[in-house]
């Protein structure tokens, strides 16, 4: 997990991670694992008490042994003079929308072609959207100076992602990303990595006072019982440091308690790739382990290129106070609309040192061609029935 957990603190985190989950009670780990994983099972398992006792994930497992072949550089140190080594994929699952006031969708530039400035690619859900649901008024967004994080009531599109690992209950931050199936969320790969990641569920706008204001959306399982989570294979094989520039994951969630898709209930942020590193105004939202409510901060972003050969790549960096463990996976948002509570997502807390080693500065993997291809793979695999 991100931030300042030392080896000793990591051991302590494992000891206080709510302990082994009971298996004899109704809705326990064994009962759920043996059956289906739908909204009723998720809500039965993730009680308000269990959600409140969940902890941020401890630091990731040790780096895997070096493979015989040279690792693929997941992100160039200078953009756009060099593009990722693989060619752009044909965006079959994502239709090109018609011109609108939102950012224009453009075709990605060919690999190895220098350009003076990056051209953003916006990936919204195509086709006509259903009428927006009637939702409570959005909480007041705090007005504070640049870089000052403040707790607030949250946004419906952002929430906590709860999961079980090694018998303990944990959480990260996640948010809904617009997609054709209207059923995808985005978080950090280090949050959802591992075959032992189970009982995964997304809870929009979680607060301790109102733990399920829009219900719960379980991450869909395959027929083999695996959660439908998309992480770049290089991140799995190279590890959280050498592949830090690929610290992004998408997950498919099933319908909520009323049978509605998550994007139809709370909306979705538009995924934007190729937008560059420097942004004058970005909004950072995360769920700190130290607070009962989420945290919001507004500041500019800058480019950070790692000088540590063990953690190669360039990352978005933002200075915002009060983002400890639990905020991993929280979105970097541009053009946040105070009326809809949605914006353009250009990053998630993760990447360099899985989001940073200090709670005052956060990082994100750069959303370039690799992340766009991963999104398209998730879209293709998460088509609504």
Coordinates of C-alpha atoms in Angstrom, one line a residue:
X1 CA 0.0 0.0 0.0
X2 CA 1.1 3.6 -0.4
X3 CA 2.7 5.9 2.1
X4 CA 4.9 5.5 5.1
X5 CA 4.4 1.9 6.3
X6 CA 7.7 0.4 7.3
X7 CA 8.4 -3.3 7.7
X8 CA 7.4 -3.1 11.4
X9 CA 4.3 -1.1 10.6
X10 CA 3.4 -3.6 7.8
X11 CA 3.5 -6.4 10.3
X12 CA 1.4 -4.4 12.7
X13 CA -1.1 -3.7 9.9
X14 CA -1.4 -7.4 9.2
X15 CA -2.1 -8.1 12.9
X16 CA -4.8 -5.4 13.2
X17 CA -6.5 -6.0 9.8
X18 CA -9.7 -7.1 11.5
X19 CA -8.2 -10.6 12.0
X20 CA -9.4 -13.8 10.3
X21 CA -12.9 -13.5 8.9
X22 CA -15.4 -15.7 10.7
X23 CA -16.5 -18.6 8.5
X24 CA -19.4 -20.0 10.6
X25 CA -21.6 -17.0 10.7
X26 CA -24.3 -16.3 8.1
X27 CA -22.7 -14.6 5.1
X28 CA -19.2 -15.7 6.3
X29 CA -16.2 -16.1 3.9
X30 CA -16.7 -19.9 3.5
X31 CA -20.4 -19.6 2.8
X32 CA -19.9 -16.9 0.2
X33 CA -17.0 -18.5 -1.5
X34 CA -19.0 -21.7 -2.0
X35 CA -21.9 -19.9 -3.6
X36 CA -22.7 -17.0 -5.9
X37 CA -21.5 -13.4 -5.3
X38 CA -24.4 -11.0 -6.0
X39 CA -25.6 -7.9 -4.3
X40 CA -27.5 -9.7 -1.6
X41 CA -24.4 -11.8 -0.7
X42 CA -22.2 -8.7 -0.8
X43 CA -24.5 -6.7 1.5
X44 CA -24.8 -9.6 3.9
X45 CA -21.0 -10.1 4.0
X46 CA -20.0 -6.4 4.1
X47 CA -22.0 -5.3 7.1
X48 CA -21.5 -1.7 8.3
X49 CA -19.4 -3.0 11.2
X50 CA -17.1 -5.0 8.9
X51 CA -16.7 -2.1 6.5
X52 CA -15.8 0.2 9.4
X53 CA -13.2 -2.3 10.7
X54 CA -11.6 -2.7 7.3
X55 CA -8.0 -1.4 6.9
X56 CA -5.9 -0.2 4.1
X57 CA -3.8 -2.9 2.4
X58 CA -0.3 -3.4 3.8
X59 CA 2.6 -3.0 1.4
X60 CA 2.6 -5.3 -1.6
X61 CA 4.5 -8.6 -1.8
X62 CA 8.3 -8.7 -2.6
X63 CA 9.3 -8.0 -6.1
X64 CA 9.3 -11.1 -8.4
X65 CA 12.6 -12.6 -9.5
X66 CA 14.0 -11.0 -12.7
X67 CA 12.8 -12.7 -15.9
X68 CA 15.4 -13.8 -18.4
X69 CA 14.3 -11.2 -20.9
X70 CA 14.7 -7.5 -20.4
X71 CA 11.6 -5.9 -18.9
X72 CA 9.4 -3.8 -21.1
X73 CA 9.5 -0.2 -20.1
X74 CA 5.9 0.5 -19.1
X75 CA 6.1 4.3 -19.7
X76 CA 8.6 6.5 -21.4
X77 CA 10.6 9.0 -19.3
X78 CA 9.8 11.8 -21.7
X79 CA 6.5 12.1 -23.5
X80 CA 5.7 12.3 -26.4
X81 CA 9.2 11.9 -27.9
X82 CA 8.9 8.1 -27.3
X83 CA 5.7 6.1 -27.2
X84 CA 5.2 2.7 -25.6
X85 CA 6.7 -0.1 -27.6
X86 CA 3.5 -1.8 -28.6
X87 CA 1.3 -0.3 -31.3
X88 CA -2.0 1.2 -30.5
X89 CA -4.9 -1.2 -30.4
X90 CA -7.9 -0.7 -32.6
X91 CA -10.6 0.8 -30.3
X92 CA -13.4 -1.6 -31.3
X93 CA -15.4 -1.4 -28.1
X94 CA -15.3 2.4 -27.9
X95 CA -17.3 4.4 -30.4
X96 CA -16.3 7.8 -31.5
X97 CA -18.8 10.3 -30.1
X98 CA -20.1 13.3 -32.1
X99 CA -18.7 16.7 -31.3
X100 CA -19.9 18.2 -28.1
X101 CA -18.8 20.7 -25.4
X102 CA -16.8 17.9 -23.8
X103 CA -13.2 17.2 -24.9
X104 CA -13.1 16.0 -28.5
X105 CA -12.2 12.3 -29.2
X106 CA -9.2 12.0 -31.4
X107 CA -7.3 9.1 -33.0
X108 CA -4.2 8.3 -31.0
X109 CA -1.0 9.4 -32.7
X110 CA 1.2 6.7 -34.3
X111 CA 4.1 5.3 -32.2
X112 CA 7.5 7.0 -32.4
X113 CA 6.1 10.2 -34.0
X114 CA 7.3 13.3 -32.1
X115 CA 4.6 16.0 -31.5
X116 CA 4.9 19.3 -29.8
X117 CA 2.1 18.7 -27.3
X118 CA 0.1 15.7 -26.3
X119 CA -3.4 15.3 -27.7
X120 CA -6.0 14.0 -25.2
X121 CA -8.2 11.0 -26.1
X122 CA -11.5 11.0 -24.2
X123 CA -13.2 7.6 -23.8
X124 CA -16.9 8.2 -22.7
X125 CA -19.8 5.8 -22.9
X126 CA -21.2 6.0 -26.4
X127 CA -24.9 6.1 -27.3
X128 CA -27.8 7.9 -25.7
X129 CA -27.7 7.9 -21.9
X130 CA -30.8 7.2 -19.9
X131 CA -32.4 9.9 -17.9
X132 CA -30.2 10.8 -14.9
X133 CA -31.4 9.3 -11.7
X134 CA -32.9 11.6 -9.0
X135 CA -30.1 11.9 -6.4
X136 CA -29.7 13.9 -3.3
X137 CA -28.1 17.3 -3.6
X138 CA -24.3 17.0 -3.9
X139 CA -22.4 17.8 -0.7
X140 CA -20.8 21.2 -0.6
X141 CA -17.3 21.0 -2.2
X142 CA -14.9 22.7 0.3
X143 CA -13.3 25.9 -0.8
X144 CA -9.7 25.8 0.4
X145 CA -6.3 27.0 -0.8
X146 CA -4.3 25.0 -3.3
X147 CA -3.0 21.8 -1.9
X148 CA -5.1 21.8 1.3
X149 CA -7.0 18.6 1.7
X150 CA -10.4 18.7 3.5
X151 CA -12.8 16.0 4.6
X152 CA -16.3 16.4 2.9
X153 CA -19.5 14.5 2.3
X154 CA -18.1 12.8 -0.9
X155 CA -19.3 12.4 -4.4
X156 CA -21.6 9.6 -5.6
X157 CA -19.2 8.6 -8.3
X158 CA -16.3 7.9 -5.9
X159 CA -16.4 5.4 -3.1
X160 CA -14.6 2.6 -1.3
X161 CA -13.6 -0.8 -2.8
X162 CA -13.8 -3.5 -0.1
X163 CA -12.0 -6.8 -0.5
X164 CA -10.7 -9.8 1.4
X165 CA -7.1 -10.9 1.3
X166 CA -5.4 -13.6 3.4
X167 CA -8.4 -13.7 5.8
X168 CA -8.4 -9.9 6.5
X169 CA -10.8 -7.2 5.4
X170 CA -9.4 -4.2 3.5
X171 CA -10.3 -1.3 1.4
X172 CA -9.0 1.1 -1.2
X173 CA -10.6 4.0 -3.1
X174 CA -12.3 3.5 -6.5
X175 CA -14.6 5.5 -8.9
X176 CA -17.0 4.8 -11.7
X177 CA -15.6 5.3 -15.2
X178 CA -18.0 5.8 -18.1
X179 CA -18.2 2.8 -20.4
X180 CA -20.7 1.3 -22.9
X181 CA -21.8 -1.4 -20.4
X182 CA -22.1 1.3 -17.7
X183 CA -20.6 -1.2 -15.2
X184 CA -16.9 -0.4 -14.8
X185 CA -14.9 1.1 -11.9
X186 CA -11.3 2.2 -11.9
X187 CA -8.8 1.9 -9.0
X188 CA -5.1 1.1 -8.5
X189 CA -3.7 -2.2 -9.6
X190 CA -1.8 -2.7 -6.4
X191 CA -5.2 -2.7 -4.5
X192 CA -6.7 -5.5 -6.5
X193 CA -3.6 -7.6 -7.3
X194 CA -3.4 -11.3 -6.3
X195 CA -5.4 -14.5 -6.8
X196 CA -6.5 -14.3 -3.1
X197 CA -8.4 -11.1 -3.7
X198 CA -12.0 -12.1 -2.9
X199 CA -15.4 -10.8 -1.8
X200 CA -14.7 -7.5 -3.8
X201 CA -17.5 -4.9 -3.7
X202 CA -17.7 -1.2 -4.5
X203 CA -19.7 1.2 -2.3
X204 CA -20.3 4.6 -3.8
X205 CA -20.0 7.7 -1.5
X206 CA -19.2 5.6 1.6
X207 CA -19.1 7.4 4.9
X208 CA -19.1 5.9 8.3
X209 CA -22.4 7.7 9.1
X210 CA -24.0 6.6 5.9
X211 CA -22.2 3.4 4.8
X212 CA -24.4 2.4 1.9
X213 CA -26.2 5.5 0.6
X214 CA -26.6 4.0 -2.9
X215 CA -26.3 0.4 -2.0
X216 CA -23.4 -2.0 -2.9
X217 CA -22.2 -3.2 -6.3
X218 CA -20.3 -6.5 -6.1
X219 CA -17.4 -7.1 -8.5
X220 CA -18.6 -9.8 -11.0
X221 CA -17.1 -13.3 -10.8
X222 CA -16.4 -15.5 -13.7
X223 CA -17.8 -19.1 -14.0
X224 CA -14.5 -20.2 -12.5
X225 CA -15.0 -17.9 -9.4
X226 CA -12.4 -15.3 -10.3
X227 CA -13.2 -11.6 -9.9
X228 CA -13.5 -9.8 -13.3
X229 CA -10.5 -7.4 -12.8
X230 CA -8.3 -6.2 -15.6
X231 CA -4.6 -5.4 -14.7
X232 CA -1.8 -5.2 -17.3
X233 CA 0.1 -8.5 -17.3
X234 CA 3.4 -6.7 -17.0
X235 CA 2.3 -5.3 -13.6
X236 CA 1.6 -8.9 -12.5
X237 CA 4.9 -10.3 -13.6
X238 CA 7.3 -7.4 -13.0
X239 CA 5.9 -6.2 -9.7
X240 CA 4.7 -3.0 -8.2
X241 CA 8.0 -1.2 -8.6
X242 CA 9.4 -2.1 -12.0
X243 CA 5.9 -1.8 -13.5
X244 CA 4.9 1.2 -11.4
X245 CA 3.8 3.1 -14.5
X246 CA 1.0 0.5 -15.0
X247 CA -0.6 0.8 -11.5
X248 CA -4.1 0.9 -12.8
X249 CA -7.0 -1.6 -12.7
X250 CA -10.5 -1.8 -14.0
X251 CA -13.2 -4.0 -12.5
X252 CA -16.7 -4.9 -13.6
X253 CA -19.4 -4.5 -11.0
X254 CA -22.8 -6.1 -11.0
X255 CA -26.2 -4.4 -10.5
X256 CA -27.0 -2.8 -7.1
X257 CA -29.9 -3.7 -4.8
X258 CA -32.6 -2.3 -7.2
X259 CA -31.1 -4.1 -10.2
X260 CA -29.6 -1.0 -11.8
X261 CA -26.2 -0.6 -13.2
X262 CA -23.8 1.6 -11.2
X263 CA -23.3 4.3 -13.9
X264 CA -27.1 4.6 -14.2
X265 CA -27.3 5.2 -10.4
X266 CA -24.3 7.5 -9.7
X267 CA -23.0 8.6 -13.1
X268 CA -19.4 8.1 -14.4
X269 CA -16.2 10.0 -15.0
X270 CA -14.9 10.2 -18.5
X271 CA -11.5 8.5 -19.0
X272 CA -9.0 10.7 -20.7
X273 CA -5.6 9.4 -22.0
X274 CA -2.7 11.3 -23.6
X275 CA -3.6 14.6 -21.8
X276 CA 0.0 15.3 -20.5
X277 CA 1.3 15.7 -17.0
X278 CA 0.9 19.4 -16.2
X279 CA -2.6 20.5 -15.3
X280 CA -3.4 23.9 -13.7
X281 CA -6.3 22.5 -11.6
X282 CA -6.9 18.9 -10.7
X283 CA -9.2 17.6 -8.0
X284 CA -8.0 14.7 -5.9
X285 CA -10.5 12.5 -3.9
X286 CA -9.6 9.6 -1.6
X287 CA -10.8 7.7 1.4
X288 CA -8.2 8.1 4.2
X289 CA -8.0 5.3 6.8
X290 CA -7.8 8.1 9.4
X291 CA -11.2 9.7 8.6
X292 CA -14.8 8.7 8.6
X293 CA -15.4 10.7 5.4
X294 CA -13.6 11.1 2.1
X295 CA -11.1 13.9 1.4
X296 CA -10.9 16.4 -1.4
X297 CA -8.1 18.6 -2.5
X298 CA -7.5 20.9 -5.5
X299 CA -4.0 21.7 -6.8
X300 CA -1.9 21.7 -10.0
X301 CA -0.2 18.6 -11.2
X302 CA 3.4 18.3 -12.4
X303 CA 5.5 15.7 -14.1
X304 CA 7.8 13.6 -11.9
X305 CA 10.4 11.4 -13.6
X306 CA 11.9 8.8 -11.3
X307 CA 15.6 8.7 -10.9
X308 CA 15.4 5.3 -9.1
X309 CA 16.3 2.6 -11.6
X310 CA 14.1 0.1 -9.6
X311 CA 11.0 2.3 -10.2
X312 CA 11.3 3.5 -13.8
X313 CA 8.9 5.9 -15.5
X314 CA 7.2 9.3 -15.4
X315 CA 4.2 10.0 -13.2
X316 CA 1.7 12.7 -12.4
X317 CA 2.5 14.4 -9.1
X318 CA 0.2 16.5 -6.9
X319 CA 0.9 18.2 -3.5
X320 CA -2.2 17.6 -1.3
X321 CA -2.2 17.3 2.5
X322 CA -3.7 14.4 4.3
X323 CA -3.7 11.4 1.9
X324 CA -2.5 8.4 3.9
X325 CA -3.3 4.7 3.4
X326 CA -6.8 4.0 2.0
X327 CA -6.6 6.7 -0.6
X328 CA -4.9 4.5 -3.1
X329 CA -7.0 4.3 -6.3
X330 CA -8.6 7.7 -5.7
X331 CA -9.1 9.7 -8.9
X332 CA -7.3 12.7 -10.3
X333 CA -10.2 14.7 -11.9
X334 CA -10.1 17.5 -14.4
X335 CA -13.1 19.8 -15.1
X336 CA -15.1 18.5 -12.1
X337 CA -18.7 19.6 -12.6
X338 CA -20.3 20.7 -9.4
X339 CA -23.7 20.0 -10.8
X340 CA -23.2 16.4 -11.9
X341 CA -20.3 15.5 -9.6
X342 CA -18.3 14.0 -12.5
X343 CA -15.3 15.0 -14.4
X344 CA -12.4 13.7 -16.6
X345 CA -10.3 11.1 -14.8
X346 CA -6.6 11.4 -15.9
X347 CA -5.0 9.4 -13.0
X348 CA -5.5 7.4 -9.9
X349 CA -3.4 7.5 -6.7
X350 CA -0.7 4.8 -7.3
X351 CA 2.4 4.4 -9.4
X352 CA 5.6 5.7 -7.9
X353 CA 5.9 3.9 -4.5
X354 CA 2.3 2.9 -5.0
X355 CA 1.2 6.5 -4.7
X356 CA 4.0 8.0 -2.7
X357 CA 5.8 7.7 0.6
X358 CA 4.4 10.8 2.2
X359 CA 0.8 11.8 2.8
X360 CA 1.4 15.3 1.5
X361 CA 2.4 14.3 -2.0
X362 CA 0.5 11.8 -4.3
X363 CA 1.4 10.2 -7.6
X364 CA -0.4 8.5 -10.5
X365 CA 0.7 6.3 -13.4
X366 CA 0.4 8.3 -16.6
X367 CA -2.7 7.5 -18.6
X368 CA -1.2 6.9 -22.0
X369 CA -1.6 4.2 -24.7
X370 CA -1.2 1.3 -22.3
X371 CA -4.0 2.4 -20.0
X372 CA -6.3 3.1 -23.0
X373 CA -5.7 -0.4 -24.3
X374 CA -6.4 -1.8 -20.8
X375 CA -9.7 0.1 -20.7
X376 CA -10.7 -1.2 -24.1
X377 CA -9.9 -4.7 -23.0
X378 CA -12.1 -4.2 -19.9
X379 CA -14.9 -2.8 -22.0
X380 CA -14.8 -5.8 -24.3
X381 CA -14.9 -8.2 -21.4
X382 CA -17.6 -6.4 -19.4
X383 CA -20.3 -6.1 -22.0
X384 CA -23.7 -5.9 -20.3
X385 CA -25.8 -9.0 -21.0

